PDB file of C-alpha atoms in Angstrom:
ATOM      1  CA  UNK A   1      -1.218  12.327  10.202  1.00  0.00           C
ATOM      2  CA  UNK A   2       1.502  12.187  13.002  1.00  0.00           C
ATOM      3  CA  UNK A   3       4.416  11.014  12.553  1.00  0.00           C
ATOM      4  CA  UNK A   4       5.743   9.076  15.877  1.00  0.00           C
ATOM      5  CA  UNK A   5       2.070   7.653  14.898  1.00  0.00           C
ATOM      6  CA  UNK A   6       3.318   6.474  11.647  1.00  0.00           C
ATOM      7  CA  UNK A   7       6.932   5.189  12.840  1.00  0.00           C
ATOM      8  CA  UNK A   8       4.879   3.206  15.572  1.00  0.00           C
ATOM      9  CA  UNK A   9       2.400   1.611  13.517  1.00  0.00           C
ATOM     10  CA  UNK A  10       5.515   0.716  11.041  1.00  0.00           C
ATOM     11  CA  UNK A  11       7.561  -0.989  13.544  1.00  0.00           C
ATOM     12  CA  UNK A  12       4.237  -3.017  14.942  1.00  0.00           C
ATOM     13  CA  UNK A  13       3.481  -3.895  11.841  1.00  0.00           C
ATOM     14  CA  UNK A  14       7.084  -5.431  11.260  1.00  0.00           C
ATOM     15  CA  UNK A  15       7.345  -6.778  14.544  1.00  0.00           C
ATOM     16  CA  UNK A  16       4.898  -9.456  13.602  1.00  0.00           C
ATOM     17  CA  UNK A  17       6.949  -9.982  10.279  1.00  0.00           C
ATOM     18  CA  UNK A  18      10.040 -10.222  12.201  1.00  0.00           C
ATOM     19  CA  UNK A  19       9.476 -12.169  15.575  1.00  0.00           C
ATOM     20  CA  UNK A  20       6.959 -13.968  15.089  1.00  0.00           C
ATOM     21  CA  UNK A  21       8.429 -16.128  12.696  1.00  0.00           C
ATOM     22  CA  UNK A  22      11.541 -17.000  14.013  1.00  0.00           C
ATOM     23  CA  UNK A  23      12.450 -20.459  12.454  1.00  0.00           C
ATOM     24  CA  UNK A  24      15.444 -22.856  12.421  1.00  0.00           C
ATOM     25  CA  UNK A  25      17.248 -24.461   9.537  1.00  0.00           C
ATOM     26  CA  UNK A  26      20.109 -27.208  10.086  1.00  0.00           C
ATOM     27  CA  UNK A  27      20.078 -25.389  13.567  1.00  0.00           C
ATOM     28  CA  UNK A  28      20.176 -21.849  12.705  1.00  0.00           C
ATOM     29  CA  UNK A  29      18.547 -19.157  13.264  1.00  0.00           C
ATOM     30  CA  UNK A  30      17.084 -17.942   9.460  1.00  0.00           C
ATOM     31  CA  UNK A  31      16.532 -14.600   8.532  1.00  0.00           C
ATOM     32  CA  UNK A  32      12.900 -12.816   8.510  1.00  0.00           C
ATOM     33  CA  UNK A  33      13.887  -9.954   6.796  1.00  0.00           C
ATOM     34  CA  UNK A  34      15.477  -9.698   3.674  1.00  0.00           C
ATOM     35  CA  UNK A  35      15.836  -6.448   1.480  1.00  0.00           C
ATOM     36  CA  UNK A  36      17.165  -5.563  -1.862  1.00  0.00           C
ATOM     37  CA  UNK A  37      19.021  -2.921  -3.092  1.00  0.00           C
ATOM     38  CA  UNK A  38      17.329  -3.159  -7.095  1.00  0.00           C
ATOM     39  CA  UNK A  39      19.262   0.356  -8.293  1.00  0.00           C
ATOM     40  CA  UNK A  40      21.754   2.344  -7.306  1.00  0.00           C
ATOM     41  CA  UNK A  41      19.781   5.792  -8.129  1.00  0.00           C
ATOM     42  CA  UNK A  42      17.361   7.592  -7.499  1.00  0.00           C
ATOM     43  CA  UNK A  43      15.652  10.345  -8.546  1.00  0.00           C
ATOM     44  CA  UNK A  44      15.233  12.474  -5.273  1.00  0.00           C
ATOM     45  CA  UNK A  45      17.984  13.845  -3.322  1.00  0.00           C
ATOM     46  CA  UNK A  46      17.011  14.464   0.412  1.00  0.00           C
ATOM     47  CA  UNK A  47      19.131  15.964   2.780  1.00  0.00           C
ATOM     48  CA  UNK A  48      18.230  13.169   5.128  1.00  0.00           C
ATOM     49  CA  UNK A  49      19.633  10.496   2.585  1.00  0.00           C
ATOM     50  CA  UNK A  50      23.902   9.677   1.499  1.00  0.00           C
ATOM     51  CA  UNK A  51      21.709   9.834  -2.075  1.00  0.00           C
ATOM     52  CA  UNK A  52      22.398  13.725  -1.310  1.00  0.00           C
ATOM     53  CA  UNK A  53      25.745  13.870  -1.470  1.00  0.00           C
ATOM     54  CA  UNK A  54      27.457  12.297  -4.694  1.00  0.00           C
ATOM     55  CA  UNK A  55      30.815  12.178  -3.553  1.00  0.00           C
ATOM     56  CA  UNK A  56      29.146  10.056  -0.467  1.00  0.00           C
ATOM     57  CA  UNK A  57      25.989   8.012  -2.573  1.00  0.00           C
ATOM     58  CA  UNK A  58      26.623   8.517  -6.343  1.00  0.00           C
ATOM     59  CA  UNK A  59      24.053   7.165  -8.700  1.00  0.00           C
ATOM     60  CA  UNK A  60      25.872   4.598 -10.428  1.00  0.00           C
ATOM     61  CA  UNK A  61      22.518   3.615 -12.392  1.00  0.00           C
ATOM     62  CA  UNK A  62      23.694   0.190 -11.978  1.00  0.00           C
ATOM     63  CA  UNK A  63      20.836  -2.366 -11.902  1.00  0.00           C
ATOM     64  CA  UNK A  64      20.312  -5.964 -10.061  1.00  0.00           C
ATOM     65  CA  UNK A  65      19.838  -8.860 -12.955  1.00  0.00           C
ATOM     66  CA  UNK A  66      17.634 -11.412 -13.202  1.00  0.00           C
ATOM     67  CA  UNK A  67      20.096 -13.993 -12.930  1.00  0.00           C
ATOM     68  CA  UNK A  68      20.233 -12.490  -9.562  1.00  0.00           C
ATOM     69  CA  UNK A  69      16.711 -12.337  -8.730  1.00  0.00           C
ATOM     70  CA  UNK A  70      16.410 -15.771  -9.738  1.00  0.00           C
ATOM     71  CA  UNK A  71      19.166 -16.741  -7.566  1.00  0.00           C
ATOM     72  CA  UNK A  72      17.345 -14.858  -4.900  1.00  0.00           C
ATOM     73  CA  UNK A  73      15.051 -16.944  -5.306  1.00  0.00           C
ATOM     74  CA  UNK A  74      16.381 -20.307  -5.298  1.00  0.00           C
ATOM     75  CA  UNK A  75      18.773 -19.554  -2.425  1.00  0.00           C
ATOM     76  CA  UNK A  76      15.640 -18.059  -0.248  1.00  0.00           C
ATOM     77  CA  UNK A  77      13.263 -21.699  -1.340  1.00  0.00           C
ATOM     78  CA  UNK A  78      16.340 -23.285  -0.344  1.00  0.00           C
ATOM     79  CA  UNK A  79      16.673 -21.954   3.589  1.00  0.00           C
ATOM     80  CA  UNK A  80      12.943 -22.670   3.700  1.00  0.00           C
ATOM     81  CA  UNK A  81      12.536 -18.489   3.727  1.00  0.00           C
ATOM     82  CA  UNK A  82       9.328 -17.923   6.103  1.00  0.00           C
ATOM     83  CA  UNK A  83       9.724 -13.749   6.401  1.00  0.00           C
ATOM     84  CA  UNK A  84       9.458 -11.035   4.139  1.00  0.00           C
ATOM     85  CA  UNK A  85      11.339  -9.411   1.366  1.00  0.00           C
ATOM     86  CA  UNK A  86      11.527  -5.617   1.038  1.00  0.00           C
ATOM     87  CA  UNK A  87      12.245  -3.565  -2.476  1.00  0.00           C
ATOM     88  CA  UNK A  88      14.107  -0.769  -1.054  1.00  0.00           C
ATOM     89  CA  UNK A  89      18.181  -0.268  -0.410  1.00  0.00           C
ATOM     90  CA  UNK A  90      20.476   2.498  -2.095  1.00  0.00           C
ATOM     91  CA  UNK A  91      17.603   3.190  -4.804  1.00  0.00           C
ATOM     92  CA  UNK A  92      14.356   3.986  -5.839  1.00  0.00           C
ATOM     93  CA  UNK A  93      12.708   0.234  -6.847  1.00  0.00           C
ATOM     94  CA  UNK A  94      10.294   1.704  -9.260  1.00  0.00           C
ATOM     95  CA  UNK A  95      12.867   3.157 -11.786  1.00  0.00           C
ATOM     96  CA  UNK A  96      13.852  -0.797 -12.692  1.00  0.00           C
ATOM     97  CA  UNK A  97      12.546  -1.636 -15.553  1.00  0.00           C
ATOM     98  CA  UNK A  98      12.104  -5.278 -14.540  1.00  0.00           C
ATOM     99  CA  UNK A  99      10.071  -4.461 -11.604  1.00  0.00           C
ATOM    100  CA  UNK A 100       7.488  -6.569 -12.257  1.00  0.00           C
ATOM    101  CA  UNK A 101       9.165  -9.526 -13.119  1.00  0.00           C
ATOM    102  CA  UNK A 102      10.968  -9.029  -9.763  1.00  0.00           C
ATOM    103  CA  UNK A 103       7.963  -9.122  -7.533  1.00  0.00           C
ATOM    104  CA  UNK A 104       6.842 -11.868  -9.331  1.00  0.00           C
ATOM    105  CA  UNK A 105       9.434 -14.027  -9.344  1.00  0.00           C
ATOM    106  CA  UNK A 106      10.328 -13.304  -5.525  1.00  0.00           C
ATOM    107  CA  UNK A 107       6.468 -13.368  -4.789  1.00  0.00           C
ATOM    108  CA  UNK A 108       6.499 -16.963  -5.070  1.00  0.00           C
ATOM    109  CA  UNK A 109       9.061 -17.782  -2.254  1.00  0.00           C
ATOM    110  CA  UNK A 110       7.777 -14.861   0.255  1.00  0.00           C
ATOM    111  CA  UNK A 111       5.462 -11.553   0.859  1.00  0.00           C
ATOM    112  CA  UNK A 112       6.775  -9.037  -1.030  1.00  0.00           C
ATOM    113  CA  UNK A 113       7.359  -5.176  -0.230  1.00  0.00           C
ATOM    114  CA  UNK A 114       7.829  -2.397  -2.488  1.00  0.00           C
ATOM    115  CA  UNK A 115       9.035   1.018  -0.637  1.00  0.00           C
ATOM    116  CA  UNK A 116       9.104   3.785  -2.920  1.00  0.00           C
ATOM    117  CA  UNK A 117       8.830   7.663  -3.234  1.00  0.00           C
ATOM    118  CA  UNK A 118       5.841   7.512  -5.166  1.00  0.00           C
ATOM    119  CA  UNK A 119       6.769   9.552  -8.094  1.00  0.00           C
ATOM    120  CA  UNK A 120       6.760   6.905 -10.579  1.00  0.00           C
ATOM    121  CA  UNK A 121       3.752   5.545  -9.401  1.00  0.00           C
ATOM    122  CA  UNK A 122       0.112   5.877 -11.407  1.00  0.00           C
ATOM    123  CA  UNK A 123      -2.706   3.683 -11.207  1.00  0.00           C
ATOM    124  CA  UNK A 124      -1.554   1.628 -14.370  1.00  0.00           C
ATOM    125  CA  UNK A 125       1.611   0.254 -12.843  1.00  0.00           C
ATOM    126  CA  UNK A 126       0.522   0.527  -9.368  1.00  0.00           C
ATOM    127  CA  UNK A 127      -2.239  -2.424 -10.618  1.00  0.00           C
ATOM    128  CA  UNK A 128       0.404  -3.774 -12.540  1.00  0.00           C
ATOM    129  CA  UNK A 129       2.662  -4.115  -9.136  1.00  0.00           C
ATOM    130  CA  UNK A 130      -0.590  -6.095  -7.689  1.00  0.00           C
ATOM    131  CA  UNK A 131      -1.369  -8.564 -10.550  1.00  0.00           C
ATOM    132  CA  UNK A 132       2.188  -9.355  -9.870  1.00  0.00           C
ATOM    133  CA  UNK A 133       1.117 -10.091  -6.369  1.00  0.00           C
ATOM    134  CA  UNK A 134       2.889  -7.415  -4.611  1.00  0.00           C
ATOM    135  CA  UNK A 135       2.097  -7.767  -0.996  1.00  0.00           C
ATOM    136  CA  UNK A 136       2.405  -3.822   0.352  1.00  0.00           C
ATOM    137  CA  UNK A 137       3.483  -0.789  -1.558  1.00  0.00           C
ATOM    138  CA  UNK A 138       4.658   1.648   1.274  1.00  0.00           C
ATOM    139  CA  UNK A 139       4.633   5.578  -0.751  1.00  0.00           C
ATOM    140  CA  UNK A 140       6.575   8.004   1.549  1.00  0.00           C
ATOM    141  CA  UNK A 141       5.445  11.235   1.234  1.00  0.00           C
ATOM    142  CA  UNK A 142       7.991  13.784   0.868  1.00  0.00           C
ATOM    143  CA  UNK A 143       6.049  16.887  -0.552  1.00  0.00           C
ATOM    144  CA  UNK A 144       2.824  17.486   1.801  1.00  0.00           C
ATOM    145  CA  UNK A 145      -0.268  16.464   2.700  1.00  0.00           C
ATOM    146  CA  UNK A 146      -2.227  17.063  -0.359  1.00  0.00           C
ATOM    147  CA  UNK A 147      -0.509  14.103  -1.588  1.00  0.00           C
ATOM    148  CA  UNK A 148      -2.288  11.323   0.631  1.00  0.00           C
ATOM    149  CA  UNK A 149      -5.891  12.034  -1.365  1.00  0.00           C
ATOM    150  CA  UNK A 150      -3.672  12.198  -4.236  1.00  0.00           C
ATOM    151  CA  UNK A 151      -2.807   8.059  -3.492  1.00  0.00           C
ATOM    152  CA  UNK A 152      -6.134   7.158  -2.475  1.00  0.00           C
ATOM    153  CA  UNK A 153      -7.277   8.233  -5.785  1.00  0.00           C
ATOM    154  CA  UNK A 154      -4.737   6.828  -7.351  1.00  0.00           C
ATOM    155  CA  UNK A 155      -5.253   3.214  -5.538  1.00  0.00           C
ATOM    156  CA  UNK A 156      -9.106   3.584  -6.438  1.00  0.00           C
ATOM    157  CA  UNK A 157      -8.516   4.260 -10.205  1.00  0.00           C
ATOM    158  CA  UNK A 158      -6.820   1.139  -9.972  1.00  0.00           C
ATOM    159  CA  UNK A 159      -8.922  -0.758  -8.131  1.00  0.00           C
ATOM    160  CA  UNK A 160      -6.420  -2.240  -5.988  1.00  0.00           C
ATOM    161  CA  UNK A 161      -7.070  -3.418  -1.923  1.00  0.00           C
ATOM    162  CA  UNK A 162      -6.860  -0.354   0.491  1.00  0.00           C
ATOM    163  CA  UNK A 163      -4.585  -2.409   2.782  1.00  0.00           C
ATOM    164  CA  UNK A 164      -2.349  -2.738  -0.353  1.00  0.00           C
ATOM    165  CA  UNK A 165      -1.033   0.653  -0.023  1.00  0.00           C
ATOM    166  CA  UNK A 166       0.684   1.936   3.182  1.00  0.00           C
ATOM    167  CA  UNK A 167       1.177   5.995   3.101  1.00  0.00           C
ATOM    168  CA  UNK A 168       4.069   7.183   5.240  1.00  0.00           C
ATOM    169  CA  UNK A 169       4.062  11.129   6.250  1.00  0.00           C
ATOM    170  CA  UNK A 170       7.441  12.350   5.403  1.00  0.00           C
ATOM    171  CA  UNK A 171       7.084  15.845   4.820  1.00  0.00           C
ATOM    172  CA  UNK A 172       8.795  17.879   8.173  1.00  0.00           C
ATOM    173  CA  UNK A 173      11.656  19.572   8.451  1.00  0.00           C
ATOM    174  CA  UNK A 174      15.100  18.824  10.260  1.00  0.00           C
ATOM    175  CA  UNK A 175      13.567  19.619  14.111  1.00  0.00           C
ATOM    176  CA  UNK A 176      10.793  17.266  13.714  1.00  0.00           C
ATOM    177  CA  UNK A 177      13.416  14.194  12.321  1.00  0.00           C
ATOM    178  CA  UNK A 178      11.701  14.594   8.748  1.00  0.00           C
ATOM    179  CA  UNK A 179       9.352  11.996  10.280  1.00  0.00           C
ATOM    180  CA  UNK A 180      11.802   9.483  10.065  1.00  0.00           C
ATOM    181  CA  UNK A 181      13.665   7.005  13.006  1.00  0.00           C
ATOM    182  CA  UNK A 182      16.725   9.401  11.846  1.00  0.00           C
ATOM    183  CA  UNK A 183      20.013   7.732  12.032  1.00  0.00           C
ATOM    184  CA  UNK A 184      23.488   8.736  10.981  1.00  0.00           C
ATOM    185  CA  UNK A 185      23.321   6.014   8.216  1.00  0.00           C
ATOM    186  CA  UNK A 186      26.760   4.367   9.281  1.00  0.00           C
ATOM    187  CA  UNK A 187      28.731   7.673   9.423  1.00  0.00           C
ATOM    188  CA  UNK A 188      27.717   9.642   6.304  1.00  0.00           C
ATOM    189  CA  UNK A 189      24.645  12.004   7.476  1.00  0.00           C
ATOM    190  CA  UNK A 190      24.854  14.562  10.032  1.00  0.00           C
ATOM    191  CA  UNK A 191      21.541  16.371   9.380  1.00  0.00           C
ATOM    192  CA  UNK A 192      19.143  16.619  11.824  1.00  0.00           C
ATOM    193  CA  UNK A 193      19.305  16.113  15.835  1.00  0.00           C
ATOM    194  CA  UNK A 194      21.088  13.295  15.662  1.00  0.00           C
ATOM    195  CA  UNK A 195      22.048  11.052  18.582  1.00  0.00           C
ATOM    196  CA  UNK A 196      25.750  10.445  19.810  1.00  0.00           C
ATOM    197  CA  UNK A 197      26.944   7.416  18.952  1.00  0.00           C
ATOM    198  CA  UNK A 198      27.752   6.577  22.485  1.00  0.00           C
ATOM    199  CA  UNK A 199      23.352   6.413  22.810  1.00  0.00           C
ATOM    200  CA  UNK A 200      23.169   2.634  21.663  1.00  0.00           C
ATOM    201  CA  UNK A 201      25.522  -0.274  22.004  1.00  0.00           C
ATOM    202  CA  UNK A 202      23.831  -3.518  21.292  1.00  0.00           C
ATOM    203  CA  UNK A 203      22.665  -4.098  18.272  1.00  0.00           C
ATOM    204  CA  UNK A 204      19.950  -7.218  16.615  1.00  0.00           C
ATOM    205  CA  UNK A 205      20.167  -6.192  12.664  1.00  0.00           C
ATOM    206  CA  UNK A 206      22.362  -9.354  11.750  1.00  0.00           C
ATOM    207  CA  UNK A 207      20.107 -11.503  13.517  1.00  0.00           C
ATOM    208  CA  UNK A 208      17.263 -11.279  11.347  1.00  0.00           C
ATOM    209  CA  UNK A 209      17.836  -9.575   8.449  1.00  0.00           C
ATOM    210  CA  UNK A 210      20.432  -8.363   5.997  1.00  0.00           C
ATOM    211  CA  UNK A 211      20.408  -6.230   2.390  1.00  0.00           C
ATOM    212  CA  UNK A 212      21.357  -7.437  -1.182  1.00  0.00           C
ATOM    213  CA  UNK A 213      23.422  -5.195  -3.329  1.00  0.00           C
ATOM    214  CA  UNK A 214      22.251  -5.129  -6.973  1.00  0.00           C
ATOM    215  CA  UNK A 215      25.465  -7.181  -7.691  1.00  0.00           C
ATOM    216  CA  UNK A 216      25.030  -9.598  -5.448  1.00  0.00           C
ATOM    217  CA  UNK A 217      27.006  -8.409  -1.894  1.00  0.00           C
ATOM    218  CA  UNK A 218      25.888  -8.929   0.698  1.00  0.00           C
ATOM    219  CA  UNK A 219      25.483  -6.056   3.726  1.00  0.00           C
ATOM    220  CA  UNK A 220      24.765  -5.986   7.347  1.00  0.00           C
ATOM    221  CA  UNK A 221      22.067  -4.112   7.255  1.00  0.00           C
ATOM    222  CA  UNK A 222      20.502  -0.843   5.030  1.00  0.00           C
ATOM    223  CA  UNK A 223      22.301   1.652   7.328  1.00  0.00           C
ATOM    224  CA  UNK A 224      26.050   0.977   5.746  1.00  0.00           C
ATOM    225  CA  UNK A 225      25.501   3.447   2.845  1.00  0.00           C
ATOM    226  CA  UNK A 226      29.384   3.217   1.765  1.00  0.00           C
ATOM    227  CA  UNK A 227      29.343  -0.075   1.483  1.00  0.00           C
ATOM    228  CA  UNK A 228      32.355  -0.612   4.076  1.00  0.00           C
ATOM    229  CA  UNK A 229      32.124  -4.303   4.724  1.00  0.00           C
ATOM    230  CA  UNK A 230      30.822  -6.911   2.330  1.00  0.00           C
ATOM    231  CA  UNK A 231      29.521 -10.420   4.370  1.00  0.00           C
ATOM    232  CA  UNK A 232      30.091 -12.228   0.555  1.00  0.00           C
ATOM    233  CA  UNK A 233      28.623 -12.142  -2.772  1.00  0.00           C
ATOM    234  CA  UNK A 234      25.743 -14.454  -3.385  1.00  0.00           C
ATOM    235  CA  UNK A 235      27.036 -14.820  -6.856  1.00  0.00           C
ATOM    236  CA  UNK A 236      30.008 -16.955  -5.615  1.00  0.00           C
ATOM    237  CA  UNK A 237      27.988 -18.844  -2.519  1.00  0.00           C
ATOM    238  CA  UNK A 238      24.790 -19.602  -1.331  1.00  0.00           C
ATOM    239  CA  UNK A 239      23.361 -16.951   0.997  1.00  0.00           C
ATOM    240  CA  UNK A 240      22.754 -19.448   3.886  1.00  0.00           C
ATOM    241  CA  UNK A 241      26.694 -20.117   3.532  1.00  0.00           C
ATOM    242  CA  UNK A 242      26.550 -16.478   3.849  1.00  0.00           C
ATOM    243  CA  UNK A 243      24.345 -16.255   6.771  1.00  0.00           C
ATOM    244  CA  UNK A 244      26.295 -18.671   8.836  1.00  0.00           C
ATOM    245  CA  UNK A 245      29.646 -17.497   8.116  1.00  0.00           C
ATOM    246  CA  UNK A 246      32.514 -15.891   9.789  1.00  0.00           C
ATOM    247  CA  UNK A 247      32.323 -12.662   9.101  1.00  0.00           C
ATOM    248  CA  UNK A 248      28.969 -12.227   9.947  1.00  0.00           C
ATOM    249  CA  UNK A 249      29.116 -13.891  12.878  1.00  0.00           C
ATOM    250  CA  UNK A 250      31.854 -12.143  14.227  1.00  0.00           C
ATOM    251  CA  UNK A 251      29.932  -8.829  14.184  1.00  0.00           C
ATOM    252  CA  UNK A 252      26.402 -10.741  15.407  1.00  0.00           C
ATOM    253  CA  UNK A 253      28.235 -11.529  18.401  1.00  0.00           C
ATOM    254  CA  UNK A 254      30.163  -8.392  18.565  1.00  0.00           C
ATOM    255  CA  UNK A 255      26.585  -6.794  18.463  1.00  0.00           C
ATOM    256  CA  UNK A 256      24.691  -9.054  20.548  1.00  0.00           C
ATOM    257  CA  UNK A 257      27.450  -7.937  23.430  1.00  0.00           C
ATOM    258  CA  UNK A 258      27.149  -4.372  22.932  1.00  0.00           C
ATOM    259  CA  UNK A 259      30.204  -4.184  20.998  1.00  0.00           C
ATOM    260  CA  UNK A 260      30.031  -1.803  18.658  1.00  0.00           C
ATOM    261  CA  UNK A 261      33.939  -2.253  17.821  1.00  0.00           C
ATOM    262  CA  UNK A 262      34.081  -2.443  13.397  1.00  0.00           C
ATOM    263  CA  UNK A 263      33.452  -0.566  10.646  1.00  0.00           C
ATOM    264  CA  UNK A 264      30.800   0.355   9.951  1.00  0.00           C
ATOM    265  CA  UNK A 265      29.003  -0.344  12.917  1.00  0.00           C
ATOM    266  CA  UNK A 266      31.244   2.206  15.216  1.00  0.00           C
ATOM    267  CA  UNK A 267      30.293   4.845  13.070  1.00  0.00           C
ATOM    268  CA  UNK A 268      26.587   3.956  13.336  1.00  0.00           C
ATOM    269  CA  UNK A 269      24.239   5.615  16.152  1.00  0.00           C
ATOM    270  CA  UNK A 270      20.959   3.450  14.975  1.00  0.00           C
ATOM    271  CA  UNK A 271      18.944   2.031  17.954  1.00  0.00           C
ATOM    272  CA  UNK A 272      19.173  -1.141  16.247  1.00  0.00           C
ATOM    273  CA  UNK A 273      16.963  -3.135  19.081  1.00  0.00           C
ATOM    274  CA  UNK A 274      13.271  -2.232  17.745  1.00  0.00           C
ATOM    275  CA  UNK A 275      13.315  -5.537  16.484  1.00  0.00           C
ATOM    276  CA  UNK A 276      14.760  -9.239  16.539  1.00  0.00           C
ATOM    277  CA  UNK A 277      14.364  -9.555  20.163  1.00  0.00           C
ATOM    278  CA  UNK A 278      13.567 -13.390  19.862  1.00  0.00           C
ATOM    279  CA  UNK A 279      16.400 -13.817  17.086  1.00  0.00           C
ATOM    280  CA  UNK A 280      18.750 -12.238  19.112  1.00  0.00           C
ATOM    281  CA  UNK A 281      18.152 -15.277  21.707  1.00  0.00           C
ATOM    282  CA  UNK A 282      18.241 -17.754  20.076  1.00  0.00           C
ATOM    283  CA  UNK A 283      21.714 -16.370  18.592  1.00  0.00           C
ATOM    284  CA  UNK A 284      22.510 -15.859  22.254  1.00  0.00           C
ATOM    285  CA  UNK A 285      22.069 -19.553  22.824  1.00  0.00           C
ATOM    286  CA  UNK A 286      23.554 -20.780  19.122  1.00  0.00           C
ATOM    287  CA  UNK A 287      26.724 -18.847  20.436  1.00  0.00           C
ATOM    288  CA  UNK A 288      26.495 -19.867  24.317  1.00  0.00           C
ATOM    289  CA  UNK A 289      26.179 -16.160  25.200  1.00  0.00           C
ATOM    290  CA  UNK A 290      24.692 -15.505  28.393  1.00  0.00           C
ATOM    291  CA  UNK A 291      22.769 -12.607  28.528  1.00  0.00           C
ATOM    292  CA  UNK A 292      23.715 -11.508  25.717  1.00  0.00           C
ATOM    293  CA  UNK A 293      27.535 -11.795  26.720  1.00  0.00           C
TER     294      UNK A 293
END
């Protein structure tokens, strides 16, 4: 496997996802992209990850509800959701116990994405995860490459779709970015060749997307590790109240003009333009930005 192979294919893949369904509610822009942060542990710590560094990322074990999810849910049926939602965030997805009920429930509103570590998985949930009608399960690999025939078995003992399962190569070292898109994460990593945060200015993350907390706040994007700026709570408004807001929109349009000027984006050094080109024009226009200014 390569891994600038791997990262390609990923960001193809969720190009489609992303742009290609840009849709408008009451005039807005909605979101393509929505992940969740189920639980704040995990049971890894990589050097590449906050999760390594408990004074940074400590596991709280603290777990999203299903009053939540349902809300999810509703709120998501609500904006006429047309995207994707992604199992991922501050935590490993696979160590909550509802996990099933989760990608059920949330299967019925939009595709559904599990991204985990793999070391929970067997074939028994792993079919469990696709009666549930889990739409991917992307396993990165952190150990080596004996462990991709180690998932293909697995997916054939439990005679799930081949296209079900995505295997990521994860397994370098520091000089070859662990085969990540390494970022800073907001701030709070410095491992790794890092770029400056001078490299990038402009930014489309609020455009498309944003992460759920297991409590219910809501966050820019998955790079904000500590949590610096909450957009709202879910639990006390509806996310599309959330989506067009103020204080989101003050840091869209901050973004959108290459102003990288609040915490926690001034800290951050992610490229944050692979994707949401189309989103971040029709922003542009919602705002009355010209070029993006």
């Amino acid at each position: 496997m390569d891994p600038k192979q791997t990262i390609k294919k990923n960001i193809a893949r969720r190009t489609k996802i992303v742009d290609d369904s840009v849709y408008m509610y009451e005039n807005f822009p909605m979101p393509t992209w929505v992940e969740l942060s189920l639980i704040d542990v995990c049971n890894r710590s990589c050097s590449f990850c906050p999760k390594s560094d408990p004074t940074v990322a400590p596991d709280t074990y603290q777990m999203m509800s299903r009053k939540l999810i349902d809300k999810v849910h509703d709120d998501l049926k609500f904006m006429n959701y047309k995207g994707a939602i992604a199992l991922a965030g501050y935590g490993e997805p696979m160590l909550h116990k509802d996990i099933n009920y989760i990608v059920k429930k949330l299967s019925n509103v939009a595709p559904v994405e599990v991204i985990t570590n793999g070391d929970t998985l067997n074939s028994k949930n792993l079919q469990d995860l696709y009666l549930n009608e889990v739409n991917k399960v992307l396993v990165s690999m952190y150990d080596g490459p004996e462990q991709v025939e180690k998932f293909k078995t697995m997916a054939q003992k439990a005679n799930v779709p081949q296209e079900m399962m995505i295997l990521r190569d994860r397994w370098y070292n520091a000089d070859s970015e662990f085969g990540l898109k390494l970022t800073n994460r907001a701030g709070t990593i410095k491992t790794g060749n890092q770029k400056s945060l001078e490299t990038y200015s402009t930014c489309y993350y609020p455009t498309y997307q944003f992460l759920i907390d297991w409590n219910g706040d809501i966050f820019l994007c998955p790079q904000d590790w500590q949590r610096r700026v909450s957009m709202g709570n879910m639990m006390q408004e509806t996310l599309f109240k959330i989506w067009t807001g103020k204080i989101i929109s003050k840091y869209r349009k901050n973004l959108l003009q290459g102003n990288r000027c609040d915490s926690p984006c001034k800290q951050c050094n992610a490229e944050g333009t692979l994707l949401g080109k189309n989103h971040a024009k029709r922003w542009a226009s919602v705002y009355n930005l010209v070029d993006g200014k």
